[in-house]
Coordinates of C-alpha atoms in Angstrom, one line a residue:
X1 CA 99.0 200.7 98.8
X2 CA 100.9 196.9 98.4
X3 CA 102.9 195.3 96.1
X4 CA 99.4 193.2 94.6
X5 CA 97.5 196.7 94.3
X6 CA 100.1 198.3 92.4
X7 CA 100.3 196.0 90.6
X8 CA 96.4 196.4 89.1
X9 CA 96.5 199.9 88.9
X10 CA 99.2 199.8 86.1
X11 CA 98.0 196.7 84.7
X12 CA 94.7 198.5 85.2
X13 CA 92.6 195.0 84.7
X14 CA 89.5 195.7 82.8
X15 CA 92.2 195.8 79.5
X16 CA 93.1 199.1 78.6
X17 CA 95.3 202.0 80.4
X18 CA 95.5 203.1 82.9
X19 CA 92.9 206.5 83.4
X20 CA 94.1 209.8 84.9
X21 CA 92.7 208.7 87.9
X22 CA 94.2 205.8 88.6
X23 CA 97.3 207.3 87.1
X24 CA 97.1 209.7 90.6
X25 CA 95.5 207.5 93.1
X26 CA 98.9 205.8 92.0
X27 CA 101.5 208.9 92.6
X28 CA 99.5 210.1 95.9
X29 CA 99.8 206.9 97.1
X30 CA 103.8 206.4 96.8
X31 CA 104.5 209.9 98.3
X32 CA 102.4 209.2 100.9
X33 CA 104.1 206.0 101.7
X34 CA 108.0 207.8 101.4
X35 CA 106.8 211.0 103.4
X36 CA 105.5 208.1 106.4
X37 CA 108.8 207.0 105.7
X38 CA 110.9 210.1 105.5
X39 CA 109.5 211.4 108.6
X40 CA 109.8 207.7 110.5
X41 CA 113.7 208.7 109.9
X42 CA 113.7 211.8 110.9
X43 CA 112.3 210.6 114.5
X44 CA 114.4 207.4 114.8
X45 CA 117.4 209.7 113.7
X46 CA 116.4 212.3 116.5
X47 CA 116.0 210.0 119.2
X48 CA 119.3 208.4 118.3
X49 CA 121.1 211.9 118.5
X50 CA 118.6 213.0 121.8
X51 CA 118.8 209.4 124.2
X52 CA 121.6 208.4 125.7
X53 CA 122.3 204.2 124.4
X54 CA 121.5 201.1 126.4
X55 CA 125.2 200.2 125.6
X56 CA 128.5 200.9 126.6
X57 CA 131.9 200.0 125.7
X58 CA 134.6 201.2 127.8
X59 CA 137.5 202.9 126.8
X60 CA 139.5 204.0 129.6
X61 CA 139.3 206.2 132.9
X62 CA 139.4 209.2 134.5
X63 CA 143.3 210.3 135.2
X64 CA 142.9 213.7 136.5
X65 CA 139.9 216.8 137.8
X66 CA 140.1 220.3 137.5
X67 CA 138.5 222.9 138.4
X68 CA 138.8 226.8 137.2
X69 CA 136.9 229.2 139.7
X70 CA 138.1 232.1 137.5
X71 CA 137.6 232.6 134.3
X72 CA 140.9 232.2 132.6
X73 CA 142.3 232.1 135.8
X74 CA 144.6 228.9 138.1
X75 CA 143.1 225.0 138.3
X76 CA 141.7 223.8 141.7
X77 CA 143.1 219.9 141.2
X78 CA 140.5 217.4 143.0
X79 CA 140.2 214.1 143.3
X80 CA 136.1 213.9 142.4
X81 CA 133.2 216.6 141.4
X82 CA 129.3 217.4 141.3
X83 CA 128.3 217.1 137.3
X84 CA 125.7 219.9 137.9
X85 CA 123.5 221.7 135.7
X86 CA 126.0 224.5 135.1
X87 CA 129.2 222.7 135.3
X88 CA 132.0 220.9 137.9
X89 CA 131.1 221.6 141.3
X90 CA 132.8 220.7 144.6
X91 CA 130.9 222.9 147.3
X92 CA 130.7 226.2 146.8
X93 CA 133.9 225.5 144.0
X94 CA 132.6 225.7 140.7
X95 CA 133.7 225.9 137.7
X96 CA 134.4 229.5 135.8
X97 CA 131.9 231.1 137.9
X98 CA 134.3 234.2 138.9
X99 CA 135.0 236.7 136.0
X100 CA 137.1 238.8 136.0
X101 CA 135.5 242.1 133.7
X102 CA 136.9 245.6 132.8
X103 CA 135.3 248.7 135.3
X104 CA 133.9 250.3 132.2
X105 CA 132.2 248.8 130.9
X106 CA 131.5 245.7 132.3
X107 CA 133.0 243.5 129.1
X108 CA 135.1 240.2 130.8
X109 CA 138.8 239.6 130.4
X110 CA 140.6 236.7 130.2
X111 CA 144.3 235.2 129.2
X112 CA 144.0 236.1 125.3
X113 CA 144.5 239.3 127.0
X114 CA 146.3 238.8 129.2
X115 CA 147.5 236.6 129.9
X116 CA 149.3 236.8 133.5
X117 CA 145.8 236.1 134.9
X118 CA 146.5 232.8 135.0
X119 CA 149.1 233.2 137.4
X120 CA 146.4 234.0 140.1
X121 CA 145.9 231.2 141.8
X122 CA 142.9 230.3 143.7
X123 CA 142.1 228.0 146.8
X124 CA 139.8 227.1 148.9
X125 CA 139.5 226.2 151.9
X126 CA 138.4 222.3 153.8
X127 CA 134.2 223.5 153.5
X128 CA 135.1 225.7 149.8
X129 CA 133.0 228.1 151.9
X130 CA 136.0 230.8 151.2
X131 CA 138.0 231.1 148.5
X132 CA 141.8 232.7 148.7
X133 CA 144.1 234.8 145.9
X134 CA 147.8 234.1 145.9
X135 CA 149.7 235.9 143.4
X136 CA 153.6 236.7 142.1
X137 CA 154.6 239.5 144.5
X138 CA 150.8 240.0 145.7
X139 CA 149.9 239.3 149.5
X140 CA 147.1 236.7 149.3
X141 CA 143.8 238.3 149.4
X142 CA 140.5 236.0 151.1
X143 CA 136.7 235.8 149.0
X144 CA 133.9 234.7 151.4
X145 CA 132.2 232.8 148.7
X146 CA 129.5 231.9 151.2
X147 CA 128.2 235.2 151.7
X148 CA 128.5 236.9 148.4
X149 CA 124.5 235.7 147.7
X150 CA 123.3 238.1 150.1
X151 CA 124.9 241.1 150.2
X152 CA 124.2 242.5 147.4
X153 CA 122.0 242.2 144.0
X154 CA 123.3 241.3 140.5
X155 CA 124.4 244.0 138.0
X156 CA 124.7 243.8 134.6
X157 CA 127.3 242.2 132.0
X158 CA 129.1 240.3 129.2
X159 CA 130.1 237.4 128.2
X160 CA 131.4 237.4 124.0
X161 CA 128.8 240.5 124.3
X162 CA 125.8 238.5 125.3
X163 CA 124.5 239.6 129.2
X164 CA 125.1 238.0 131.9
X165 CA 123.6 238.8 135.6
X166 CA 126.7 238.3 138.2
X167 CA 127.5 240.1 141.8
X168 CA 130.4 241.9 142.2
X169 CA 132.3 240.9 144.7
X170 CA 133.8 244.4 146.5
X171 CA 136.6 247.0 146.9
X172 CA 139.1 245.1 147.3
X173 CA 140.1 242.6 145.4
X174 CA 138.5 245.0 142.2
X175 CA 141.7 246.5 144.1
X176 CA 144.5 244.3 144.3
X177 CA 143.2 242.4 140.5
X178 CA 144.5 245.4 138.9
X179 CA 147.5 246.2 141.4
X180 CA 148.2 242.8 139.8
X181 CA 147.3 242.8 136.4
X182 CA 147.4 246.7 135.3
X183 CA 149.7 248.1 138.3
X184 CA 147.3 250.8 138.5
X185 CA 144.1 251.4 141.8
X186 CA 140.8 250.5 139.6
X187 CA 140.2 249.2 136.3
X188 CA 138.9 246.0 137.0
X189 CA 136.3 243.6 138.7
X190 CA 135.5 240.6 139.7
X191 CA 132.1 238.9 140.0
X192 CA 130.6 235.3 140.4
X193 CA 127.7 233.8 138.7
X194 CA 124.3 233.5 141.7
X195 CA 122.6 231.3 139.7
X196 CA 122.2 227.4 139.5
X197 CA 121.2 226.7 135.6
X198 CA 122.7 228.5 133.2
X199 CA 121.4 231.9 131.2
X200 CA 123.2 232.7 127.6
X201 CA 122.2 231.4 124.1
X202 CA 124.2 230.2 121.5
X203 CA 126.7 232.1 120.3
X204 CA 125.7 232.7 116.9
X205 CA 129.2 231.6 115.6
X206 CA 128.4 228.0 117.3
X207 CA 124.5 227.1 115.8
X208 CA 126.4 225.3 112.8
X209 CA 127.0 222.2 115.4
X210 CA 123.8 220.6 116.2
X211 CA 123.3 219.1 119.2
X212 CA 125.0 221.8 121.6
X213 CA 122.1 223.9 123.2
X214 CA 121.4 226.6 125.9
X215 CA 121.8 224.4 128.6
X216 CA 125.0 223.8 127.7
X217 CA 126.0 227.1 127.5
X218 CA 127.0 227.1 131.5
X219 CA 127.7 229.8 134.0
X220 CA 130.4 231.7 132.6
X221 CA 131.9 229.6 129.9
X222 CA 133.4 230.5 126.8
X223 CA 130.7 227.4 125.1
X224 CA 130.0 224.3 127.5
X225 CA 130.1 223.7 130.7
X226 CA 132.5 221.0 130.3
X227 CA 135.9 219.7 128.6
X228 CA 136.9 216.2 127.9
X229 CA 140.8 216.0 127.1
X230 CA 142.6 212.2 126.5
X231 CA 146.2 211.9 127.8
X232 CA 146.8 209.9 123.9
X233 CA 146.7 213.3 122.6
X234 CA 148.1 216.2 124.6
X235 CA 150.9 213.5 123.5
X236 CA 151.1 213.2 120.7
X237 CA 150.6 217.1 120.0
X238 CA 154.7 216.5 121.9
X239 CA 155.9 214.5 120.4
X240 CA 155.9 217.8 117.3
X241 CA 156.7 220.1 119.9
X242 CA 160.4 221.4 120.3
X243 CA 159.3 222.0 124.0
X244 CA 156.4 220.0 125.5
X245 CA 153.1 221.4 126.9
X246 CA 151.3 220.3 130.0
X247 CA 147.7 219.0 129.7
X248 CA 146.3 221.9 132.2
X249 CA 148.1 224.3 129.0
X250 CA 144.5 223.5 127.2
X251 CA 142.3 223.4 130.1
X252 CA 139.8 220.7 130.3
X253 CA 138.0 219.3 133.0
X254 CA 138.3 215.9 133.1
X255 CA 141.4 214.2 131.5
X256 CA 141.4 210.2 130.1
X257 CA 144.0 207.7 129.9
X258 CA 143.2 204.5 127.8
X259 CA 142.0 206.2 124.0
X260 CA 144.5 206.7 121.3
X261 CA 145.3 210.5 120.2
X262 CA 142.8 212.3 119.5
X263 CA 139.9 209.7 119.5
X264 CA 136.8 211.5 121.2
X265 CA 136.3 213.3 118.2
X266 CA 134.2 210.6 117.1
X267 CA 132.9 210.0 120.7
X268 CA 129.1 211.0 121.0
X269 CA 127.5 209.7 123.7
X270 CA 130.2 209.5 127.4
X271 CA 129.7 207.6 130.5
X272 CA 132.1 207.6 133.1
X273 CA 130.9 206.0 136.6
X274 CA 127.7 204.2 136.7
X275 CA 125.3 206.8 136.0
X276 CA 126.7 210.8 134.9
X277 CA 126.2 211.3 131.2
X278 CA 127.7 213.1 128.9
X279 CA 126.7 214.4 125.1
X280 CA 129.6 215.4 122.2
X281 CA 127.8 219.1 121.3
X282 CA 131.5 220.2 120.2
X283 CA 134.9 219.7 118.8
X284 CA 136.8 222.3 121.3
X285 CA 138.2 225.1 119.0
X286 CA 141.9 226.5 119.9
X287 CA 142.5 230.5 120.7
X288 CA 145.8 231.8 120.9
X289 CA 145.3 231.3 125.0
X290 CA 146.9 228.1 124.6
X291 CA 149.4 229.1 123.9
X292 CA 149.8 230.7 127.2
X293 CA 152.3 228.3 130.3
X294 CA 150.2 227.8 133.0
X295 CA 153.2 228.0 135.0
X296 CA 154.7 231.2 133.7
X297 CA 152.0 233.0 132.9
X298 CA 154.3 233.4 129.3
X299 CA 153.0 233.2 125.8
X300 CA 155.0 232.0 123.3
X301 CA 156.6 233.4 120.8
X302 CA 156.5 231.2 118.6
X303 CA 152.6 230.8 118.7
X304 CA 152.9 226.8 120.0
X305 CA 151.8 224.7 120.6
X306 CA 148.9 227.0 118.5
X307 CA 151.6 227.0 114.8
X308 CA 152.4 223.4 115.3
X309 CA 148.6 221.7 115.7
X310 CA 147.2 224.3 112.7
X311 CA 149.2 222.1 110.5
X312 CA 147.1 218.8 111.1
X313 CA 144.0 219.4 113.7
X314 CA 142.0 221.8 111.4
X315 CA 138.1 220.5 110.7
X316 CA 136.2 222.3 108.1
X317 CA 133.7 224.9 108.8
X318 CA 136.3 225.6 111.8
X319 CA 138.4 227.5 110.0
X320 CA 141.9 228.8 111.5
X321 CA 141.1 227.0 114.7
X322 CA 142.5 223.7 115.4
X323 CA 140.7 220.9 117.5
X324 CA 142.3 219.2 120.7
X325 CA 139.7 217.6 123.0
X326 CA 135.8 217.5 122.7
X327 CA 133.1 220.3 124.8
X328 CA 130.2 218.1 126.6
X329 CA 126.9 218.9 127.4
X330 CA 125.2 217.3 130.2
X331 CA 122.3 214.9 130.0
X332 CA 122.3 212.8 133.6
X333 CA 124.1 214.8 136.3
X334 CA 125.4 212.8 139.0
X335 CA 129.4 212.8 140.3
X336 CA 133.3 211.5 139.3
X337 CA 136.1 210.8 140.8
X338 CA 139.7 209.6 140.0
X339 CA 139.7 206.4 138.5
X340 CA 135.7 205.9 137.5
X341 CA 136.2 203.9 134.2
X342 CA 134.9 206.1 130.9
X343 CA 131.7 204.4 127.9
X344 CA 130.8 205.5 124.8
X345 CA 127.7 205.0 123.2

């Protein structure tokens, strides 16, 4: 309704009070306008949240990159990687594409319960087709990743009680892991995620994060396929600790230098280089695994850095899990490398 029409209806130029019909017409008109306005607001809000911006602000550059081929095991430092739908990759070196599971029920194990998992160090050949595992007191063992897809069909396993299809990597590496982690000849298996797309829904506990979708769940990741951390955030925590912890202990994929400490908390869209775009979909909440030293495989007896983080990095709605870093979903595929500029929008 225009201002002129509304004025005429309310003044009733015929000379009397507005009729009930006229008042209802006014109310209906106002309701329609309000509904249209709210609908437009919701549409614009949705578009802003789900469409990458056109203007970007440079905040820093990539200073380190890591891929963790086996969930909870050692990292492989790389100079660049492709950003796929299920996470970082260089050839068949992919992030969290393997995991160690219990033979009895196919449930995964992590460094939370088995901290010496971090001492299992994967390396890859020059073609990124064969993975060799080393660990203290063990002879090296090689897993021919390139042949896994043709050797057997996927079986049923689980990540956080969510079913996931994966390929068993065989008896030899199963025995190797069981001996190192359990001092037994059996009990554990190594499995491989064979798909190029995520298959798990968002976990119930993570549905409070509106931007997080099933497309972000990665291969065998806990929540998302990418995690970013800033050097300044690591340094800020270390100023409060008796024994500093390295950035690697937070198990990020992307380390950035330039931003102020915890500035990444407030980023929405992130672009690295010219083309690769991510969405900040949830804060990275920290658990007991954060206390495990990646060099020794020992969890801090003082519960550090987790205890210190709980003093100043708790966020509303996230309980007793403090936040360091952010978890991202890929929105525009591409490749990134050391020294690439990091932009936010």
